[in-house]
Amino acid sequence: MGIKVAKFGGSSVADGIQLTKTKAIIEQDPDRRYIVVSAPGKRYEGDNKITDLLYLCKTHIEHNLPYDQIFQVVADRYMAVEINLGVKADLLKYFDEIRENLKKNPSSDYIASRGEYLNAVLVAAFLGYDFVDTADLIKFDAKGKLLMEETDEAIRAELSKHERAVLPGFYGSTPDGEIKTFSRGGSDITGSLVARAVGADVYENWTDVSGFLMADPRIVKNPKQIGKISYKELRELSYMGASVLHEDAIYPARMADVPINIRNTNKPEDPGTLITAEGDGNDEHIITGIAGSKDFTVVALYKNMMSSERGFVRRILGILDDYDINFEHLPSGIDTVSVVMANEQINGRLDEVLEEFQSRLRPDTIDVIEDISLIATVGHGMSSRTGTSAKLFNALAEAGINIRMIDQGSSEMNIIVGVENKDFEKAIRAIYDAFVE
Ligand code: ADP
Ligand code: ASP
Ligand code: MG
């Protein structure tokens, strides 16, 4: 018997109707033995994700506001499924335990994690699989860094005792036993860790689209689907904002050479996107995909003879380190360096950071460009074709878009441009039309 690890995202487990589809998919292939679930997501436009409601509970607790009604809305959603599907999961006792803990003002990670926890208990009962909690398996160090090898061993040891199991996504724990979550969308990472540990034949990631599309479907109408893509290309696209799969979900699967297959719970007959080391050998299109995100700031430092001044970049990095800022890009010229940072990282401290740059680097000028979006155009085929960048820049020029920054990765697998936030969607459409349509 083979082993498939299947992770079902929020929309695939949002209610009884979706869970019925999920169950049919699992039962259709006996190899689907290890199931990772997210918390229930939105059932319709404007609905709440369980995880968001749980974070809201925490906010209320912190402000000494009543939160029981919000938690009741959460509990009711699970209860509705339990009743509608006739599952016997005995959820009331779990709700009581969580309610008791909420009185003690627990961490927001603990509260958020209960969405996945309750759902895994429920889905395990629905499928007749064992419930295996990931709290004891996914291990973080005291600083919150994932301990990859310890986690791998723990999952492998535990799952060797279970032929079939449902595991909650999104969280693990630190050495002191405190629950610790990944960043949002992190159930994808749990699925990948499980797939690696059990040496799965494939890691199936079931969601609400039939695989990776060449651009965000909320920006480009009916973008073409990507049949095959390499881990590297995918990481590039996920990192840059294509939110289908968490960017950190690629590494564990890749380490064990487990292919990742993105599938659609609402259209299980679609083959979806297959992610492997090679990707698509033949490139019908020069590019594989386009992804991006908004809200970056570019600080361009200019200093005469910078190129001969030793340690300039090191000092920049030192300042960023002092402020705990992860920079995004660092494109440089002979006498210039630009530091591209996400606004989220700057976190309202731009003036302070600029003062540090001024006093510790003594540049001749500092230019600041705010409200920048970064757009990555990614593809293995790009390096082997001449004129790819020209085509990209032309497309943007023709659409009347001003390029504020360019960074061509050394991998030659991507070109990143910075445009103003207001031009973000327009720029993605222009690039898509130029290369794909
Ligand atoms: P899940 O809850 O199953 O984890 P997500 O919402 O995290 O699902 O990811 C799926 C969503 O990602 C899709 O509904 C789509 O709107 C969005 N998305 C963004 N970029 C892309 C892309 N390039 N291809 C496909 N979907 C994309
Ligand atoms: N439920 C979590 C979130 O909404 C994790 C996940 O769905 O992957 O971010
Ligand atoms: Mg997701």
Coordinates of C-alpha atoms and ligand atoms in Angstrom, one line a residue:
M1 CA 0.0 0.0 0.0
G2 CA 1.2 3.5 -0.9
I3 CA 1.1 6.6 1.3
K4 CA -0.5 9.8 0.3
V5 CA -0.7 12.8 2.7
A6 CA -3.6 15.0 1.9
K7 CA -4.0 18.5 3.4
F8 CA -7.4 20.1 3.2
G9 CA -7.6 23.9 3.4
G10 CA -10.2 26.1 5.1
S11 CA -12.7 26.2 2.3
S12 CA -12.5 22.4 1.9
V13 CA -13.6 21.9 5.5
A14 CA -15.8 24.9 5.9
D15 CA -19.1 23.1 6.5
G16 CA -20.9 19.8 6.2
I17 CA -21.3 20.0 2.4
Q18 CA -17.6 20.6 1.9
L19 CA -16.7 17.9 4.4
T20 CA -18.8 15.4 2.6
K21 CA -16.8 16.1 -0.6
T22 CA -13.6 15.8 1.4
K23 CA -14.6 12.5 2.8
A24 CA -15.5 11.2 -0.7
I25 CA -12.1 12.2 -2.0
I26 CA -10.3 10.5 0.9
E27 CA -12.3 7.3 0.5
Q28 CA -11.8 7.2 -3.2
D29 CA -8.1 6.3 -2.7
P30 CA -7.0 4.0 0.2
D31 CA -3.5 5.4 0.0
R32 CA -4.8 8.7 1.4
R33 CA -3.9 7.7 5.0
Y34 CA -2.7 10.8 6.7
I35 CA -5.0 13.8 6.5
V36 CA -4.0 17.3 7.7
V37 CA -6.8 19.8 8.2
S38 CA -7.1 23.6 8.5
A39 CA -9.7 25.3 10.6
P40 CA -13.0 25.8 8.9
G41 CA -12.7 28.8 6.5
K42 CA -15.2 31.0 4.8
R43 CA -18.4 29.3 3.5
Y44 CA -19.3 32.2 1.3
E45 CA -18.1 35.7 0.5
G46 CA -18.2 37.8 3.6
D47 CA -18.2 34.9 6.0
N48 CA -15.7 34.6 8.9
K49 CA -12.8 32.2 9.1
I50 CA -12.7 30.4 12.4
T51 CA -9.1 31.4 12.9
D52 CA -10.1 35.1 12.5
L53 CA -12.8 34.7 15.1
L54 CA -10.4 33.1 17.5
Y55 CA -7.9 35.9 17.2
L56 CA -10.9 38.2 17.8
C57 CA -11.6 36.3 21.1
K58 CA -8.0 37.1 22.1
T59 CA -8.3 40.8 21.3
H60 CA -11.5 40.9 23.5
I61 CA -9.8 39.1 26.3
E62 CA -7.0 41.5 26.3
H63 CA -9.3 44.5 26.4
N64 CA -11.4 42.9 29.2
L65 CA -14.4 42.7 26.9
P66 CA -16.9 39.8 26.8
Y67 CA -15.8 37.2 24.4
D68 CA -18.2 34.3 25.2
Q69 CA -20.5 35.2 22.3
I70 CA -17.7 35.0 19.8
F71 CA -16.5 31.7 21.1
Q72 CA -20.1 30.5 21.0
V73 CA -20.2 31.4 17.2
V74 CA -17.1 29.2 16.8
A75 CA -18.5 26.4 18.9
D76 CA -21.9 26.5 17.0
R77 CA -20.1 26.0 13.6
Y78 CA -18.5 22.8 14.7
M79 CA -21.7 21.7 16.4
A80 CA -23.7 22.3 13.2
V81 CA -21.4 20.0 11.4
E82 CA -21.5 17.4 14.1
I83 CA -25.3 17.3 14.0
N84 CA -25.7 17.6 10.2
L85 CA -23.3 14.8 9.5
G86 CA -24.3 12.7 12.5
V87 CA -20.7 12.6 13.8
K88 CA -20.1 11.5 17.3
A89 CA -17.1 13.5 18.3
D90 CA -18.2 14.6 21.8
L91 CA -17.2 18.1 21.1
L92 CA -18.9 19.7 24.2
K93 CA -16.2 18.4 26.5
Y94 CA -13.5 20.0 24.3
F95 CA -15.4 23.3 24.3
D96 CA -15.6 23.2 28.1
E97 CA -11.9 22.6 28.3
I98 CA -11.1 25.5 26.0
R99 CA -13.6 27.8 27.8
E100 CA -11.8 27.0 31.1
N101 CA -8.4 27.9 29.5
L102 CA -9.8 31.1 28.0
K103 CA -10.4 32.4 31.5
K104 CA -6.6 32.3 32.1
N105 CA -5.8 34.7 29.3
P106 CA -3.8 32.2 27.2
S107 CA -1.5 33.2 24.3
S108 CA -3.0 34.1 21.0
D109 CA -1.2 31.1 19.5
Y110 CA -3.0 28.8 21.8
I111 CA -6.4 30.4 21.0
A112 CA -5.8 30.4 17.3
S113 CA -4.6 26.8 17.3
R114 CA -7.9 25.6 18.7
G115 CA -9.5 26.0 15.3
E116 CA -7.4 23.3 13.8
Y117 CA -7.5 21.2 16.9
L118 CA -11.3 21.0 17.1
N119 CA -11.6 20.4 13.4
A120 CA -9.1 17.5 13.4
V121 CA -11.0 15.9 16.3
L122 CA -14.2 16.3 14.3
V123 CA -12.9 15.1 11.0
A124 CA -11.2 12.1 12.6
A125 CA -14.5 11.0 14.1
F126 CA -16.2 11.6 10.7
L127 CA -13.7 9.5 8.8
G128 CA -13.2 6.9 11.5
Y129 CA -9.4 7.7 11.5
D130 CA -7.3 8.2 14.6
F131 CA -6.8 11.7 15.9
V132 CA -3.1 12.6 16.4
D133 CA -2.3 15.9 18.0
T134 CA 0.6 17.8 16.4
A135 CA 1.3 19.7 19.6
D136 CA 3.7 17.0 20.7
L137 CA 5.1 16.4 17.2
I138 CA 5.9 19.7 15.7
K139 CA 8.7 21.1 17.7
F140 CA 9.9 24.7 18.0
D141 CA 12.9 26.0 20.0
A142 CA 12.4 28.5 22.8
K143 CA 12.8 31.3 20.3
G144 CA 10.0 29.9 18.1
K145 CA 12.2 28.5 15.3
L146 CA 11.0 25.2 13.9
L147 CA 13.2 22.2 14.8
M148 CA 13.1 20.4 11.5
E149 CA 14.9 17.2 12.3
E150 CA 13.4 16.7 15.8
T151 CA 10.0 17.2 14.2
D152 CA 10.7 14.8 11.5
E153 CA 11.6 12.1 13.9
A154 CA 8.7 12.7 16.2
I155 CA 6.1 12.6 13.4
R156 CA 7.7 9.4 11.9
A157 CA 7.8 7.6 15.3
E158 CA 4.2 8.5 16.1
L159 CA 2.6 7.8 12.8
S160 CA 4.3 4.4 12.6
K161 CA 1.7 3.5 15.2
H162 CA -1.2 4.6 13.2
E163 CA -2.3 3.2 9.9
R164 CA -4.7 6.2 9.3
A165 CA -4.8 9.5 11.1
V166 CA -6.1 13.0 11.0
L167 CA -3.7 15.7 12.2
P168 CA -4.4 19.4 12.9
G169 CA -2.4 21.8 10.8
F170 CA -0.9 25.2 11.8
Y171 CA 0.8 24.5 15.2
G172 CA 3.2 22.7 17.4
S173 CA 4.8 23.6 20.7
T174 CA 8.0 25.0 22.3
P175 CA 10.1 23.1 24.8
D176 CA 8.1 24.5 27.7
G177 CA 5.0 22.9 26.3
E178 CA 3.5 26.2 25.0
I179 CA 1.5 26.0 21.8
K180 CA 3.2 27.8 18.9
T181 CA 1.7 28.4 15.5
F182 CA 3.2 29.0 12.1
S183 CA 2.3 32.2 10.3
R184 CA -1.0 32.4 8.6
G185 CA -1.7 29.7 6.0
G186 CA 0.7 27.5 8.0
S187 CA -1.3 24.3 7.7
D188 CA 0.4 23.8 4.4
I189 CA 3.7 23.5 6.3
T190 CA 2.3 20.9 8.6
G191 CA 1.2 18.8 5.6
S192 CA 4.6 19.1 4.1
L193 CA 6.3 18.0 7.3
V194 CA 4.1 15.0 7.6
A195 CA 4.6 14.1 4.0
R196 CA 8.4 14.2 4.5
A197 CA 8.3 12.2 7.7
V198 CA 6.2 9.3 6.3
G199 CA 8.0 9.4 3.0
A200 CA 4.8 10.0 1.1
D201 CA 4.4 9.2 -2.6
V202 CA 2.8 12.5 -3.0
Y203 CA 1.7 15.5 -0.8
E204 CA -1.8 16.5 -2.0
N205 CA -2.8 20.0 -1.1
W206 CA -6.6 20.3 -1.6
T207 CA -8.0 23.8 -2.0
D208 CA -10.5 25.8 -3.9
V209 CA -8.7 26.3 -7.2
S210 CA -7.6 23.6 -9.7
G211 CA -3.9 24.2 -9.0
F212 CA -1.5 27.0 -9.4
L213 CA -2.5 29.6 -11.9
M214 CA -0.2 31.8 -13.9
A215 CA -1.5 34.9 -12.0
D216 CA -3.8 35.6 -9.1
P217 CA -7.3 34.9 -10.3
R218 CA -8.6 37.9 -8.4
I219 CA -6.4 40.1 -10.6
V220 CA -6.3 38.4 -14.0
K221 CA -9.5 37.0 -15.4
N222 CA -9.3 33.2 -16.0
P223 CA -5.5 32.9 -15.9
K224 CA -4.0 29.8 -17.5
Q225 CA -3.4 26.9 -15.1
I226 CA 0.2 25.7 -14.5
G227 CA 0.3 21.9 -15.1
K228 CA 3.9 21.4 -13.8
I229 CA 6.2 23.6 -12.0
S230 CA 9.6 23.2 -10.2
Y231 CA 10.0 23.6 -6.4
K232 CA 12.2 26.6 -7.1
E233 CA 9.8 28.4 -9.3
L234 CA 7.0 27.8 -6.9
R235 CA 8.9 29.0 -3.9
E236 CA 9.7 32.2 -5.8
L237 CA 6.0 32.7 -6.7
S238 CA 4.7 31.8 -3.2
Y239 CA 7.3 34.0 -1.5
M240 CA 6.3 36.9 -3.7
G241 CA 2.6 36.6 -2.9
A242 CA 0.9 33.8 -4.7
S243 CA -0.9 32.7 -1.6
V244 CA -2.1 29.2 -2.8
L245 CA 0.7 27.4 -0.9
H246 CA 2.7 28.8 2.1
E247 CA 6.2 29.5 0.9
D248 CA 7.7 27.4 3.8
A249 CA 5.7 24.4 2.8
I250 CA 8.0 23.6 -0.1
Y251 CA 11.2 22.8 1.7
P252 CA 10.3 19.7 3.7
A253 CA 8.6 18.0 0.8
R254 CA 11.5 18.9 -1.4
M255 CA 14.0 17.5 1.0
A256 CA 12.4 14.1 0.8
D257 CA 11.7 14.4 -3.0
V258 CA 7.9 14.2 -2.4
P259 CA 6.0 15.8 -5.3
I260 CA 3.4 18.3 -4.3
N261 CA 0.0 18.2 -6.0
I262 CA -2.3 21.1 -5.7
R263 CA -5.9 19.9 -6.2
N264 CA -9.4 21.3 -6.2
T265 CA -11.9 19.8 -3.6
N266 CA -14.8 21.1 -5.7
K267 CA -13.4 19.6 -8.9
P268 CA -11.6 16.5 -7.8
E269 CA -11.4 15.2 -11.4
D270 CA -9.0 18.1 -12.4
P271 CA -5.4 16.9 -12.2
G272 CA -4.2 20.2 -10.7
T273 CA -0.6 21.4 -10.5
L274 CA 2.3 19.0 -9.9
I275 CA 5.4 20.4 -8.3
T276 CA 8.6 18.4 -8.6
A277 CA 12.3 19.1 -8.8
E278 CA 12.3 19.4 -12.6
G279 CA 9.1 21.2 -13.2
D280 CA 8.0 21.4 -16.8
G281 CA 10.9 20.5 -19.0
N282 CA 9.4 22.1 -22.1
D283 CA 8.4 25.7 -21.8
E284 CA 5.4 26.5 -23.9
H285 CA 5.5 29.9 -22.4
I286 CA 8.7 31.8 -21.6
I287 CA 7.4 32.5 -18.1
T288 CA 5.8 30.2 -15.6
G289 CA 3.9 32.7 -13.5
I290 CA 3.6 36.2 -12.1
A291 CA 3.1 37.1 -8.4
G292 CA 3.5 40.1 -6.3
S293 CA 2.5 42.0 -3.2
K294 CA 1.9 45.6 -2.1
D295 CA 3.3 47.9 0.5
F296 CA 7.0 48.1 0.4
T297 CA 9.4 51.1 0.9
V298 CA 12.6 51.6 -1.0
V299 CA 15.4 53.6 0.6
A300 CA 18.0 54.5 -2.0
L301 CA 21.4 55.5 -0.6
Y302 CA 23.9 57.3 -2.7
K303 CA 27.5 58.0 -1.8
N304 CA 30.3 59.1 -4.0
M305 CA 33.0 56.3 -4.1
M306 CA 30.8 54.0 -2.2
S307 CA 32.2 51.1 -4.2
S308 CA 35.6 51.6 -2.6
E309 CA 34.3 52.1 0.9
R310 CA 34.7 48.8 2.7
G311 CA 31.9 47.5 4.9
F312 CA 29.1 49.9 3.7
V313 CA 26.7 47.1 3.0
R314 CA 27.7 45.4 6.3
R315 CA 26.8 48.5 8.2
I316 CA 23.4 48.7 6.4
L317 CA 22.7 45.1 7.5
G318 CA 23.9 46.0 11.0
I319 CA 21.3 48.7 11.3
L320 CA 18.5 46.5 9.9
D321 CA 19.6 43.9 12.4
D322 CA 19.3 46.3 15.3
Y323 CA 15.7 47.1 14.2
D324 CA 15.0 43.4 13.6
I325 CA 14.0 44.2 10.0
N326 CA 14.2 41.6 7.3
F327 CA 15.0 43.3 4.1
E328 CA 13.4 42.1 0.9
H329 CA 16.0 43.1 -1.8
L330 CA 19.2 45.0 -1.9
P331 CA 19.8 46.0 -5.5
S332 CA 23.1 47.9 -5.9
G333 CA 24.9 50.0 -8.4
I334 CA 28.5 51.4 -8.3
D335 CA 27.8 54.2 -5.9
T336 CA 24.2 53.3 -4.8
V337 CA 22.5 50.7 -2.8
S338 CA 18.7 50.5 -2.4
V339 CA 17.1 48.8 0.6
V340 CA 13.7 47.4 -0.2
M341 CA 11.7 46.6 3.0
A342 CA 8.1 45.6 3.6
N343 CA 6.1 48.3 5.4
E344 CA 5.1 45.6 7.9
Q345 CA 8.8 45.1 8.8
I346 CA 9.4 48.8 9.2
N347 CA 6.4 48.9 11.5
G348 CA 6.1 52.7 11.7
R349 CA 9.8 53.3 12.5
L350 CA 10.9 54.7 9.1
D351 CA 12.1 58.0 10.5
E352 CA 14.2 56.3 13.1
V353 CA 15.7 54.0 10.6
L354 CA 16.5 56.9 8.2
E355 CA 18.2 58.7 11.0
E356 CA 20.4 55.7 11.7
F357 CA 21.3 55.4 8.0
Q358 CA 22.1 59.1 8.0
S359 CA 24.3 59.0 11.1
R360 CA 26.0 55.7 10.6
L361 CA 26.5 55.6 6.9
R362 CA 26.9 59.3 6.0
P363 CA 25.5 58.9 2.5
D364 CA 25.4 62.0 0.1
T365 CA 21.7 61.5 -0.5
I366 CA 18.9 59.3 0.7
D367 CA 15.8 58.9 -1.4
V368 CA 12.7 57.3 0.0
I369 CA 10.0 55.9 -2.2
E370 CA 7.0 54.7 -0.3
D371 CA 3.9 52.7 -1.3
I372 CA 5.7 50.4 -3.7
S373 CA 4.5 47.0 -5.0
L374 CA 6.9 44.3 -6.0
I375 CA 6.0 42.0 -8.9
A376 CA 8.0 39.0 -9.8
T377 CA 7.9 37.4 -13.2
V378 CA 9.2 33.9 -12.8
G379 CA 10.2 31.1 -15.2
H380 CA 13.0 28.7 -16.0
G381 CA 12.6 29.5 -19.6
M382 CA 13.5 33.1 -19.1
S383 CA 17.3 32.9 -19.0
S384 CA 17.6 31.1 -22.3
R385 CA 15.6 33.6 -24.3
T386 CA 16.9 36.9 -25.4
G387 CA 14.6 39.9 -25.1
T388 CA 12.6 38.7 -22.1
S389 CA 13.4 41.8 -20.0
A390 CA 12.8 44.1 -23.0
K391 CA 9.4 42.5 -23.5
L392 CA 8.5 43.0 -19.8
F393 CA 9.6 46.6 -19.7
N394 CA 7.8 47.4 -23.0
A395 CA 4.6 45.9 -21.7
L396 CA 4.8 48.1 -18.6
A397 CA 5.7 51.2 -20.7
E398 CA 2.8 50.7 -23.1
A399 CA 0.5 50.4 -20.1
G400 CA 1.8 53.8 -18.9
I401 CA 3.3 52.3 -15.8
N402 CA 6.4 53.9 -14.2
I403 CA 9.0 51.3 -13.0
R404 CA 10.5 52.5 -9.8
M405 CA 13.0 49.6 -9.2
I406 CA 14.3 46.6 -11.1
D407 CA 16.0 43.6 -9.6
Q408 CA 17.0 40.7 -11.8
G409 CA 17.7 37.7 -9.6
S410 CA 21.1 36.1 -10.0
S411 CA 19.2 32.8 -10.6
E412 CA 18.0 34.4 -13.9
M413 CA 14.8 32.7 -13.1
N414 CA 13.0 35.9 -12.2
I415 CA 12.8 39.6 -12.8
I416 CA 11.4 41.7 -10.1
V417 CA 10.0 45.2 -10.7
G418 CA 8.8 47.8 -8.2
V419 CA 5.8 49.9 -9.3
E420 CA 3.6 52.2 -7.4
N421 CA 0.8 50.5 -5.4
K422 CA -1.9 52.1 -7.5
D423 CA -0.4 50.4 -10.6
F424 CA -0.1 47.0 -9.0
E425 CA -3.1 45.2 -10.6
K426 CA -2.6 47.0 -14.0
A427 CA 1.0 46.0 -14.1
I428 CA 0.3 42.3 -13.5
R429 CA -2.4 42.3 -16.2
A430 CA 0.0 44.0 -18.6
I431 CA 2.8 41.5 -18.0
Y432 CA 0.3 38.6 -18.3
D433 CA -1.1 39.9 -21.6
A434 CA 2.4 40.4 -23.0
F435 CA 3.7 36.9 -22.2
V436 CA 0.6 34.7 -22.2
E437 CA -2.2 36.1 -24.2
Ligands
ADP1 P1 -6.7 27.1 1.5 O1 -7.7 27.8 2.5 O2 -7.3 25.9 0.8 O3 -5.4 27.0 2.1 P2 -5.9 29.6 0.2 O4 -7.0 30.7 0.3 O5 -4.8 29.7 1.2 O6 -6.6 28.2 0.3 O7 -5.3 29.5 -1.3 C1 -6.1 29.4 -2.4 C2 -6.4 30.8 -3.0 O8 -5.2 31.4 -3.5 C3 -7.3 30.8 -4.2 O9 -8.7 30.8 -3.9 C4 -6.9 32.1 -5.0 O10 -7.8 33.1 -4.8 C5 -5.6 32.5 -4.3 N1 -4.5 32.7 -5.3 C6 -3.6 33.7 -5.3 N2 -2.7 33.6 -6.3 C7 -3.0 32.4 -7.0 C8 -2.4 31.7 -8.1 N3 -1.3 32.2 -8.7 N4 -3.0 30.6 -8.5 C9 -4.1 30.1 -7.8 N5 -4.7 30.7 -6.8 C10 -4.1 31.8 -6.3
ASP2 N1 -6.2 28.4 9.9 C1 -5.0 29.1 9.7 C2 -5.2 30.4 9.0 O1 -6.3 30.8 8.7 C3 -3.9 28.2 9.1 C4 -4.3 27.6 7.7 O2 -5.5 27.7 7.3 O3 -3.4 27.1 7.0 O4 -4.2 31.0 8.6
MG3 MG -3.8 28.3 2.5

